[in-house]
Coordinates of C-alpha atoms in Angstrom, one line a residue:
Chain A
M1 CA 116.2 106.8 64.4
S2 CA 114.5 104.4 62.0
S3 CA 117.8 103.0 60.8
L4 CA 118.6 101.9 64.4
E5 CA 115.1 100.7 65.0
N6 CA 114.5 97.2 66.0
R7 CA 111.3 95.5 64.8
I8 CA 109.6 92.9 67.0
T9 CA 106.1 91.5 67.1
T10 CA 105.4 92.1 70.8
V11 CA 106.9 94.0 73.6
V12 CA 106.1 93.1 77.2
V13 CA 106.8 96.0 79.6
G14 CA 107.9 94.7 83.0
G15 CA 109.9 91.6 84.0
G16 CA 107.9 90.6 87.1
H17 CA 105.7 87.6 87.6
A18 CA 103.0 89.0 85.3
G19 CA 105.3 90.0 82.4
L20 CA 107.1 86.6 82.6
A21 CA 103.8 84.7 82.6
A22 CA 102.9 86.6 79.4
S23 CA 106.3 85.8 77.9
H24 CA 105.7 82.1 78.7
F25 CA 102.4 82.0 76.7
L26 CA 103.8 84.2 73.9
S27 CA 106.7 81.7 73.6
E28 CA 104.3 78.8 73.6
R29 CA 102.5 80.3 70.6
G30 CA 105.8 81.1 68.9
I31 CA 105.1 84.9 69.0
D32 CA 108.5 86.7 69.0
H33 CA 108.7 89.2 71.8
V34 CA 111.0 90.9 74.2
V35 CA 110.4 91.6 77.9
L36 CA 111.7 95.1 78.8
E37 CA 112.8 95.4 82.5
R38 CA 114.0 98.7 84.0
G39 CA 116.1 96.9 86.6
E40 CA 116.5 93.2 87.2
V41 CA 113.8 90.4 87.0
A42 CA 111.4 90.9 89.9
N43 CA 112.8 94.3 90.5
S44 CA 110.0 95.7 92.8
W45 CA 110.3 92.7 95.0
R46 CA 114.1 93.3 95.2
R47 CA 114.2 97.0 95.7
E48 CA 110.8 98.4 96.7
R49 CA 109.9 96.4 99.8
W50 CA 110.7 96.7 103.4
D51 CA 113.1 94.1 105.0
S52 CA 110.7 92.0 107.1
L53 CA 108.0 91.7 104.4
R54 CA 106.8 88.2 103.5
L55 CA 104.2 87.2 100.9
L56 CA 100.6 87.2 102.2
T57 CA 100.0 84.0 100.3
P58 CA 101.2 80.6 101.6
N59 CA 104.1 78.9 99.7
W60 CA 102.0 76.2 98.2
Q61 CA 99.9 78.8 96.5
S62 CA 102.9 80.5 94.8
R63 CA 102.7 79.0 91.3
L64 CA 103.4 80.2 87.8
P65 CA 102.9 78.2 84.6
G66 CA 104.8 74.9 85.1
H67 CA 106.6 76.3 88.2
A68 CA 105.6 75.7 91.8
Y69 CA 107.1 75.9 95.3
D70 CA 108.8 72.7 96.1
G71 CA 110.5 73.5 99.4
P72 CA 110.0 72.0 102.9
D73 CA 107.4 74.5 104.2
P74 CA 104.3 74.6 102.0
D75 CA 102.3 76.5 104.7
G76 CA 104.9 79.2 105.2
Y77 CA 105.3 82.5 103.5
M78 CA 108.2 83.6 101.3
T79 CA 110.6 86.3 102.3
M80 CA 111.4 88.8 99.6
G81 CA 114.6 87.0 98.9
E82 CA 112.7 83.8 98.3
V83 CA 110.1 85.5 96.1
V84 CA 113.0 86.9 93.9
G85 CA 114.5 83.4 93.8
F86 CA 111.2 81.9 92.8
I87 CA 110.6 84.4 90.0
D88 CA 114.2 84.2 88.8
G89 CA 113.8 80.5 88.6
F90 CA 110.7 80.9 86.5
A91 CA 112.5 83.3 84.1
A92 CA 115.4 80.9 83.7
R93 CA 113.1 77.9 83.2
T94 CA 111.1 79.6 80.5
R95 CA 114.2 81.2 78.9
A96 CA 112.3 84.5 78.9
P97 CA 113.8 87.0 76.5
V98 CA 114.3 89.7 79.2
R99 CA 116.3 92.8 78.5
T100 CA 117.3 94.1 81.9
G101 CA 118.4 97.6 82.7
T102 CA 116.0 98.9 80.0
T103 CA 113.6 101.6 81.1
V104 CA 110.7 102.4 78.8
T105 CA 110.4 106.2 78.6
S106 CA 107.6 106.5 76.1
L107 CA 105.1 104.4 74.3
R108 CA 103.1 105.8 71.5
R109 CA 100.8 104.5 68.7
T110 CA 101.9 104.3 65.1
D111 CA 100.0 103.3 61.9
D112 CA 100.8 99.6 62.4
G113 CA 101.4 99.2 66.1
Y114 CA 103.5 101.0 68.7
H115 CA 106.7 102.8 69.0
V116 CA 108.6 102.1 72.2
T117 CA 111.3 104.5 73.4
T118 CA 113.7 103.2 76.1
D119 CA 116.9 104.5 77.6
Q120 CA 118.7 101.9 75.6
G121 CA 117.2 102.6 72.2
E122 CA 114.0 102.4 70.2
L123 CA 111.7 99.5 69.2
A124 CA 108.7 99.2 66.9
C125 CA 106.2 96.5 67.5
R126 CA 102.6 95.4 66.7
A127 CA 101.4 94.6 70.2
V128 CA 102.3 95.6 73.7
V129 CA 101.6 94.0 77.1
L130 CA 101.7 96.4 80.0
A131 CA 103.0 94.4 83.0
S132 CA 104.7 97.2 84.8
G133 CA 102.8 96.6 88.0
A134 CA 100.0 98.2 90.1
C135 CA 102.2 99.5 92.9
N136 CA 104.9 101.7 91.3
L137 CA 104.3 104.8 93.4
P138 CA 103.0 105.4 97.0
A139 CA 99.6 107.1 97.0
V140 CA 100.1 109.7 99.6
P141 CA 97.4 112.3 100.3
A142 CA 99.3 115.4 99.3
T143 CA 97.3 118.0 101.3
L144 CA 98.0 116.1 104.5
S145 CA 101.6 115.3 103.8
E146 CA 102.4 118.9 102.8
A147 CA 100.9 120.1 106.1
V148 CA 103.1 117.9 108.3
P149 CA 105.6 120.1 110.2
A150 CA 109.2 119.9 109.1
G151 CA 110.4 118.3 112.3
V152 CA 108.3 115.2 111.7
E153 CA 109.9 112.6 109.5
Q154 CA 107.7 111.1 106.8
V155 CA 108.2 107.7 105.2
T156 CA 106.3 105.6 102.6
P157 CA 106.6 101.8 102.1
F158 CA 109.1 102.6 99.3
T159 CA 111.5 104.4 101.7
Y160 CA 110.9 102.4 104.8
R161 CA 113.2 99.4 105.4
G162 CA 112.9 98.8 109.2
P163 CA 112.4 100.4 112.6
D164 CA 116.1 101.1 113.1
Q165 CA 116.0 103.8 110.4
L166 CA 113.4 105.9 112.2
P167 CA 114.0 108.3 115.0
D168 CA 113.1 107.2 118.5
G169 CA 109.7 108.3 119.7
G170 CA 106.1 108.0 118.6
V171 CA 104.9 106.9 115.2
L172 CA 101.7 107.6 113.4
V173 CA 100.9 105.0 110.8
V174 CA 98.2 106.2 108.4
G175 CA 96.3 103.4 106.7
A176 CA 95.3 100.0 108.2
S177 CA 95.4 97.7 105.2
A178 CA 98.1 95.0 104.9
T179 CA 101.0 97.4 104.8
G180 CA 99.7 99.6 107.6
V181 CA 98.9 96.8 110.1
Q182 CA 102.3 95.1 109.4
L183 CA 104.3 98.3 109.9
A184 CA 102.3 99.3 113.0
A185 CA 103.0 95.9 114.6
E186 CA 106.7 96.0 113.7
L187 CA 107.1 99.6 115.0
R188 CA 105.2 98.8 118.2
R189 CA 107.5 95.8 118.8
S190 CA 110.5 98.1 118.4
G191 CA 109.2 99.8 121.6
R192 CA 107.7 102.9 120.0
P193 CA 104.3 104.3 120.9
V194 CA 102.2 103.7 117.8
T195 CA 99.0 105.3 116.7
L196 CA 97.1 103.8 113.7
S197 CA 94.8 105.9 111.6
T198 CA 92.1 103.6 110.2
G199 CA 89.8 104.2 107.3
E200 CA 87.8 101.5 105.5
H201 CA 89.7 98.2 105.6
V202 CA 89.3 94.5 105.0
R203 CA 89.5 92.3 108.1
L204 CA 90.5 88.6 107.7
P205 CA 91.7 86.0 110.2
R206 CA 95.0 84.3 109.1
T207 CA 93.5 80.9 109.5
Y208 CA 89.9 79.8 109.5
R209 CA 88.7 76.4 110.7
G210 CA 92.3 75.2 110.7
R211 CA 93.2 76.3 107.2
D212 CA 94.9 79.4 105.8
V213 CA 92.1 81.9 105.0
L214 CA 93.6 82.1 101.5
W215 CA 93.1 78.4 101.1
W216 CA 89.4 79.1 101.5
M217 CA 89.5 82.0 99.0
D218 CA 91.1 79.6 96.5
A219 CA 89.2 76.4 97.2
S220 CA 85.7 77.9 97.4
G221 CA 86.2 79.7 94.1
V222 CA 86.0 83.3 95.4
W223 CA 89.3 84.1 93.8
D224 CA 88.3 82.6 90.5
T225 CA 85.3 85.0 90.2
R226 CA 85.6 86.7 86.9
Y227 CA 85.7 90.4 86.5
D228 CA 82.5 90.5 84.6
E229 CA 80.7 88.6 87.4
V230 CA 81.8 90.9 90.2
P231 CA 78.8 93.1 91.1
D232 CA 80.6 96.4 91.7
L233 CA 83.8 96.1 89.7
T234 CA 85.0 99.7 90.3
R235 CA 84.8 99.1 94.0
A236 CA 86.4 95.7 93.8
R237 CA 89.3 97.1 91.8
R238 CA 89.8 99.8 94.4
L239 CA 89.7 97.4 97.4
A240 CA 92.7 97.6 99.6
S241 CA 94.6 94.4 100.5
P242 CA 93.3 92.6 103.5
Q243 CA 94.7 92.9 107.0
L244 CA 97.0 89.9 106.8
A245 CA 100.7 89.2 107.4
G246 CA 102.8 86.2 106.4
T247 CA 104.5 85.2 109.7
P248 CA 106.1 82.0 110.7
G249 CA 103.5 81.7 113.6
R250 CA 100.5 82.1 111.2
T251 CA 99.0 84.6 113.6
T252 CA 96.1 86.9 112.8
L253 CA 97.0 90.6 112.6
D254 CA 93.7 92.4 112.9
L255 CA 93.0 95.6 114.8
N256 CA 92.2 93.6 118.0
A257 CA 95.7 92.0 117.9
L258 CA 97.2 95.5 117.5
T259 CA 95.2 96.9 120.3
A260 CA 96.4 94.1 122.5
D261 CA 99.9 95.0 121.6
G262 CA 99.3 98.6 122.7
V263 CA 98.7 100.3 119.4
E264 CA 96.2 103.1 119.7
L265 CA 93.4 103.2 117.1
V266 CA 92.1 106.5 115.7
G267 CA 89.8 107.3 112.7
R268 CA 90.8 108.2 109.2
A269 CA 93.1 111.1 108.9
T270 CA 91.1 113.9 107.3
A271 CA 92.9 117.3 107.6
V272 CA 95.7 119.2 109.2
R273 CA 94.6 122.5 110.9
D274 CA 97.1 124.6 112.8
G275 CA 99.5 121.7 113.1
Q276 CA 96.8 119.4 114.5
L277 CA 96.0 116.3 112.5
L278 CA 92.3 115.7 112.6
F279 CA 90.8 112.2 112.5
S280 CA 87.3 111.2 111.5
G281 CA 84.8 110.4 114.2
G282 CA 83.6 107.5 112.0
L283 CA 86.0 104.9 113.3
R284 CA 83.2 102.7 114.7
N285 CA 81.5 102.6 111.4
V286 CA 84.5 101.5 109.3
V287 CA 85.2 98.9 111.9
S288 CA 81.7 97.6 111.9
L289 CA 81.6 97.5 108.1
A290 CA 84.8 95.4 108.1
D291 CA 83.5 93.0 110.9
L292 CA 80.2 92.5 109.0
K293 CA 81.9 91.9 105.7
M294 CA 84.3 89.3 107.3
E295 CA 81.3 87.5 108.9
R296 CA 79.6 87.4 105.5
L297 CA 82.6 86.0 103.8
L298 CA 83.2 83.4 106.5
G299 CA 79.5 82.5 106.1
T300 CA 79.9 81.9 102.4
F301 CA 82.9 79.6 103.2
D302 CA 80.8 77.6 105.7
A303 CA 78.0 77.3 103.2
W304 CA 80.4 76.1 100.5
A305 CA 82.0 73.6 102.9
Q306 CA 78.6 72.2 103.7
E307 CA 77.6 71.9 100.1
T308 CA 80.8 70.2 99.0
G309 CA 81.3 67.9 101.9
V310 CA 84.5 69.7 102.9
D311 CA 82.9 70.2 106.3
S312 CA 84.2 66.9 107.6
D313 CA 87.8 67.7 106.6
V314 CA 88.0 71.0 108.5
K315 CA 87.5 72.2 112.0
P316 CA 84.1 73.6 113.1
P317 CA 83.0 77.1 112.1
E318 CA 84.5 79.9 114.2
R319 CA 83.4 83.4 114.9
F320 CA 85.7 86.2 115.9
E321 CA 85.4 88.9 118.6
P322 CA 84.0 92.1 117.2
T323 CA 86.7 94.8 116.8
R324 CA 87.3 96.7 120.0
V325 CA 87.3 100.5 119.6
P326 CA 88.6 102.8 122.4
G327 CA 85.7 104.4 124.4
S328 CA 86.6 107.9 123.0
P329 CA 88.9 107.6 120.1
R330 CA 91.1 110.6 119.8
L331 CA 90.0 113.1 117.1
R332 CA 93.1 115.2 116.9
L333 CA 96.9 114.9 117.3
D334 CA 99.3 117.8 117.7
L335 CA 102.0 117.1 115.2
R336 CA 104.1 120.0 116.7
G337 CA 104.0 118.6 120.3
G338 CA 106.8 116.0 119.8
E339 CA 104.5 113.0 120.6
V340 CA 104.8 111.8 117.0
R341 CA 108.3 111.9 115.4
T342 CA 107.4 109.9 112.3
V343 CA 104.4 109.6 110.0
V344 CA 104.3 106.4 108.0
W345 CA 102.0 106.8 104.9
A346 CA 100.5 103.3 104.4
T347 CA 97.8 104.8 102.2
G348 CA 98.1 102.6 99.2
F349 CA 99.9 102.4 95.9
R350 CA 99.3 103.5 92.3
P351 CA 100.7 102.5 89.0
D352 CA 103.0 104.9 87.1
Y353 CA 101.8 105.6 83.5
S354 CA 103.7 108.8 83.1
W355 CA 105.6 107.2 80.1
L356 CA 102.4 106.0 78.4
D357 CA 101.7 108.4 75.5
V358 CA 98.5 106.6 74.5
P359 CA 95.2 108.1 75.7
V360 CA 94.0 105.1 77.8
V361 CA 94.3 106.5 81.3
D362 CA 91.2 108.1 82.9
G363 CA 91.0 111.3 84.9
K364 CA 91.9 109.3 88.1
G365 CA 95.0 107.8 86.6
R366 CA 93.5 104.4 86.1
L367 CA 94.1 102.4 82.9
V368 CA 90.9 101.9 80.9
H369 CA 90.6 98.3 79.9
D370 CA 88.1 95.4 79.6
G371 CA 89.7 92.4 81.3
G372 CA 93.2 93.4 80.3
V373 CA 92.2 94.4 76.7
V374 CA 93.1 98.1 76.6
D375 CA 91.0 100.5 74.5
S376 CA 93.7 100.8 71.9
P377 CA 94.2 98.0 69.3
G378 CA 97.1 95.6 70.2
L379 CA 97.5 97.0 73.7
Y380 CA 97.1 94.8 76.7
A381 CA 97.5 94.8 80.5
L382 CA 98.3 92.3 83.2
G383 CA 98.8 92.3 87.0
L384 CA 96.2 95.0 87.9
P385 CA 93.5 94.5 90.6
V386 CA 90.6 92.2 89.5
L387 CA 91.9 92.5 85.9
R388 CA 90.1 89.3 84.8
R389 CA 89.6 87.6 88.1
R390 CA 89.6 88.4 91.8
K391 CA 93.1 86.7 92.0
S392 CA 94.6 88.9 89.3
T393 CA 97.2 90.7 91.3
F394 CA 98.4 87.6 93.1
I395 CA 101.4 85.6 91.8
H396 CA 99.2 82.5 91.2
G397 CA 96.6 84.8 89.5
A398 CA 99.0 85.6 86.7
E399 CA 98.7 82.3 84.8
D400 CA 95.0 82.3 83.9
D401 CA 95.0 86.0 83.1
A402 CA 98.2 85.8 81.0
R403 CA 96.8 82.9 79.0
D404 CA 93.5 84.7 78.3
V405 CA 95.2 88.0 77.4
V406 CA 97.8 86.3 75.1
D407 CA 94.9 84.4 73.5
H408 CA 93.3 87.7 72.6
L409 CA 96.6 89.2 71.5
A410 CA 97.3 86.2 69.2
G411 CA 93.8 86.6 67.7
Y412 CA 94.5 90.3 67.1
L413 CA 97.8 89.5 65.4
A414 CA 96.2 86.8 63.2
T415 CA 93.4 89.1 61.9
R416 CA 95.6 92.1 61.2
R417 CA 98.3 90.3 59.4
Chain B
M1 CA 60.9 84.1 99.2
T2 CA 60.6 87.9 99.0
T3 CA 61.9 89.4 95.8
I4 CA 63.3 92.8 95.4
D5 CA 60.4 93.9 93.2
S6 CA 57.8 92.9 95.7
I7 CA 59.2 94.7 98.7
D8 CA 58.3 98.4 99.0
N9 CA 59.8 100.8 101.5
G10 CA 58.6 103.7 99.3
V11 CA 62.1 104.5 98.0
N12 CA 62.6 104.8 94.3
V13 CA 66.0 103.1 94.3
Q14 CA 66.1 102.7 90.5
A15 CA 65.9 106.4 90.1
L16 CA 68.9 106.8 92.5
L17 CA 70.9 104.1 90.7
D18 CA 70.2 105.7 87.4
A19 CA 71.2 109.1 88.7
R20 CA 74.5 107.6 90.0
E21 CA 75.3 106.3 86.5
T22 CA 74.3 109.5 84.8
L23 CA 76.3 111.7 87.2
K24 CA 79.4 109.6 86.9
G25 CA 79.9 111.3 83.6
A26 CA 78.5 114.7 84.6
P27 CA 80.3 115.9 87.7
E28 CA 79.1 119.5 87.3
A29 CA 75.5 118.5 87.4
A30 CA 76.2 116.7 90.7
R31 CA 77.1 119.9 92.4
F32 CA 74.3 121.0 94.7
T33 CA 74.1 124.1 96.9
W34 CA 71.7 123.9 99.9
R35 CA 70.6 127.1 101.6
S36 CA 68.8 128.4 104.6
T37 CA 68.1 131.9 106.0
T38 CA 68.0 132.6 109.7
R39 CA 66.3 135.7 111.1
W40 CA 66.8 137.0 114.6
E41 CA 63.6 137.4 116.6
N42 CA 64.5 138.4 120.1
G43 CA 66.9 137.2 122.7
V44 CA 68.3 133.8 121.5
H45 CA 65.1 133.1 119.6
T46 CA 65.5 132.8 115.8
T47 CA 63.4 131.7 112.8
S48 CA 65.1 129.9 109.9
T49 CA 63.5 129.3 106.6
V50 CA 64.4 126.9 103.8
K51 CA 63.0 127.0 100.3
D52 CA 65.4 127.2 97.4
Y53 CA 68.4 125.1 96.4
F54 CA 70.6 124.7 93.4
G55 CA 71.3 121.4 91.7
L56 CA 71.5 119.5 88.3
G57 CA 72.6 122.8 86.8
A58 CA 69.5 124.8 87.8
E59 CA 67.6 126.5 90.6
H60 CA 64.9 124.6 92.4
S61 CA 62.3 125.2 95.1
H62 CA 60.9 122.8 97.6
K63 CA 57.1 122.3 97.2
T64 CA 56.7 124.4 100.3
E65 CA 58.9 126.7 102.4
S66 CA 59.8 125.1 105.8
S67 CA 60.2 127.2 108.9
F68 CA 62.2 126.3 112.0
T69 CA 62.1 128.0 115.3
A70 CA 65.2 127.8 117.5
D71 CA 65.6 129.1 121.0
H72 CA 67.1 127.8 124.2
P73 CA 65.4 126.3 127.3
E74 CA 64.4 128.1 130.4
V75 CA 67.3 126.6 132.3
F76 CA 69.5 128.7 129.9
A77 CA 67.5 131.7 131.1
A78 CA 65.7 131.8 127.7
E79 CA 62.1 131.6 126.7
D80 CA 62.1 128.2 125.0
H81 CA 60.1 129.1 121.9
G82 CA 61.8 126.1 120.2
I83 CA 64.6 123.6 120.3
T84 CA 68.2 124.6 120.6
P85 CA 70.3 124.8 117.5
I86 CA 72.5 121.9 118.6
E87 CA 69.4 119.7 118.8
Y88 CA 68.8 120.4 115.1
L89 CA 72.1 118.5 114.5
L90 CA 70.5 115.4 116.0
V91 CA 67.4 116.0 113.9
G92 CA 69.6 116.2 110.8
L93 CA 71.6 113.1 111.7
G94 CA 68.7 111.0 112.7
S95 CA 66.6 111.7 109.6
C96 CA 69.6 111.3 107.3
L97 CA 70.6 107.9 108.8
T98 CA 67.0 106.7 108.8
A99 CA 66.5 107.7 105.2
G100 CA 69.7 105.8 104.4
V101 CA 68.4 102.7 106.2
A102 CA 65.2 102.7 104.1
S103 CA 67.1 103.2 100.8
V104 CA 69.7 100.5 101.5
A105 CA 66.9 98.2 102.6
Q106 CA 65.0 98.8 99.4
N107 CA 68.2 98.2 97.3
R108 CA 68.9 94.9 99.2
G109 CA 65.3 93.7 99.0
I110 CA 64.6 94.0 102.7
Q111 CA 61.0 94.9 103.7
L112 CA 60.9 97.3 106.7
R113 CA 58.0 97.4 109.1
S114 CA 59.2 100.0 111.5
V115 CA 62.4 102.0 112.0
E116 CA 63.1 104.3 115.0
A117 CA 66.3 106.0 115.7
T118 CA 67.0 107.5 119.2
L119 CA 69.8 110.0 119.4
E120 CA 71.6 111.3 122.4
G121 CA 74.3 114.0 122.2
A122 CA 76.6 114.4 125.1
H123 CA 77.4 118.1 125.6
D124 CA 79.5 119.8 128.3
I125 CA 78.2 123.4 128.3
R126 CA 81.2 124.7 130.1
G127 CA 82.7 125.1 126.6
I128 CA 80.0 127.6 125.3
L129 CA 80.0 129.4 128.6
G130 CA 83.7 129.9 128.5
A131 CA 84.0 128.3 131.9
D132 CA 86.8 125.9 130.9
S133 CA 88.9 126.5 127.8
D134 CA 89.8 122.8 127.6
V135 CA 86.1 121.9 127.0
R136 CA 85.0 122.1 123.3
N137 CA 81.8 123.9 122.4
G138 CA 80.1 121.1 120.5
Y139 CA 79.1 117.6 121.3
D140 CA 81.8 115.3 122.8
G141 CA 79.9 112.3 121.5
I142 CA 76.7 111.3 119.8
K143 CA 75.0 108.0 120.3
V144 CA 72.4 106.7 117.8
T145 CA 70.3 103.6 118.7
F146 CA 68.2 102.0 116.0
S147 CA 65.2 99.8 116.7
I148 CA 64.3 98.1 113.4
D149 CA 61.5 95.7 112.7
A150 CA 62.2 94.1 109.3
D151 CA 62.2 90.8 107.4
A152 CA 65.9 90.3 107.9
S153 CA 68.4 88.7 110.2
R154 CA 70.1 90.8 112.9
E155 CA 73.3 90.6 110.8
D156 CA 71.5 92.0 107.8
I157 CA 70.0 94.8 109.8
E158 CA 73.4 95.7 111.3
A159 CA 74.7 95.8 107.8
L160 CA 71.9 98.2 106.7
V161 CA 72.8 100.5 109.6
A162 CA 76.5 100.4 108.8
Q163 CA 75.9 101.0 105.1
S164 CA 73.6 103.9 105.9
Q165 CA 76.4 105.6 107.9
K166 CA 78.8 105.0 105.0
R167 CA 76.6 107.0 102.6
S168 CA 75.2 109.6 105.0
A169 CA 75.8 113.3 104.2
V170 CA 75.1 114.4 107.8
F171 CA 77.2 111.6 109.4
D172 CA 80.1 112.7 107.2
A173 CA 79.5 116.4 108.0
L174 CA 79.6 115.6 111.8
T175 CA 82.4 113.1 111.8
N176 CA 84.8 114.9 109.4
P177 CA 86.0 118.5 109.4
T178 CA 84.2 120.9 107.1
D179 CA 85.6 124.2 105.9
V180 CA 83.3 126.9 107.2
T181 CA 83.4 130.6 106.1
V182 CA 81.4 133.2 108.0
E183 CA 81.4 136.8 106.6
V184 CA 79.5 140.0 107.1
A185 CA 77.7 141.0 103.9

């Protein structure tokens, strides 16, 4: 193979917002590189999202190095088509050297760097930036999924496109983070009875004191908190996305809103026994944890507003009704009884490192890294939760992280020349 | 201003935090086995003893053996030598959650003055009597009410109670299914 082998200094795996941000800073430093993309630029946004999805972040917040939203609706939320257009625009503006339709099938260490095998050929390089995403696969609890009777359809956010694709009848949505609450609301609006199985979650109002709640996260500096300043980093990196939806009406989509729409809340799905799905009796606890954490966060926003004088520019502090829980939440649901025709697994996502032949993934499938510097010389990561900052996985979080990581990478190349 | 060092709820939080770090890398040592032995006395009267347990890779014994008498009340046509087994569940839950409150308070630098948990379990005995097959044998609901006097806001106290449930072994055992095997030796 060596006669066919291409040599290049740096390979970026993944042509999404994170990989393209890395490419931008690599170009700025004159480091020759290639971005390998299995599909097209922004592939996951194109192919692995349901039809109605919009970004959780408002348009004005969508920014990449030298590239910002300039449309007529700064407070709106991009549809997936608009996100693809935005990222495509960035790729074109930065003239990113993207090789589309190129899937990396193996990455392994060599004496002087890495050997990259793709379905289009081989590459040798000195440094690699893993920007292949944090959400490549649905994290479905296998023991539960395997025990669901054959007559009940099962979908994940990767296979779900819209309500029309599901059979009529009841739906159980498992998971009440951003994906779960959005799909529960959409399926309920389609006229189906919806039950929502709720474990630990993050509750947020869409707007607070007249501003988007993510404006507060941004302006008050919460999102800029560095990974080495976060008290419990493991927990912060595992935290699910908040109960938010990007809708034209900027409405809050918390459990109270879903209850008002007729969605039935039950506890975390724990086991299937004799065709019965069992739910935890701890629903009140997870709801109370989320209410308390939201109150605490809003309290820090208020304190920040007072300290900085922002108080006079925003509406007065608000407090929200505690989450209502049914008097006796159901503890079991007969999956054979016909009440539920579809189970939607909104139980999270995980990255796919099956192609990574470098021992840098721990027993739980998580990449071992220190702020994106992977424990293997010349190997870097971007776009993972709280990689270097709380905002790391957001589109606007890519810029600062990519700059830092490329700084480190450039230093590495300089010392090893 | 109270500092974390100056408050004392009698919980050695540092030892627990150290254990958490150590056991992260030693999952085998983290495996404990708790045991109890129940002996039939007469009627529905039993005596249970608890002494030994396994953990951190070795056998251990409590400083003293504990003994628990269980029976049923006279309204159940029994002699009432002790509390009913299902009441022991309330004892377990209440003591676990209260211990959790003290630990979390210590970790968060909150001085406790008094903590009292009152537990009520709602139980329809038609289940155990076989009078109605739609009624379950166990509790249909448990209510725990905490009265806590501490140097903290109501919000912080509610957070203590919430966190204590999140890390409670007995709360988990009661709210989530547990695989139970019963055999004849």
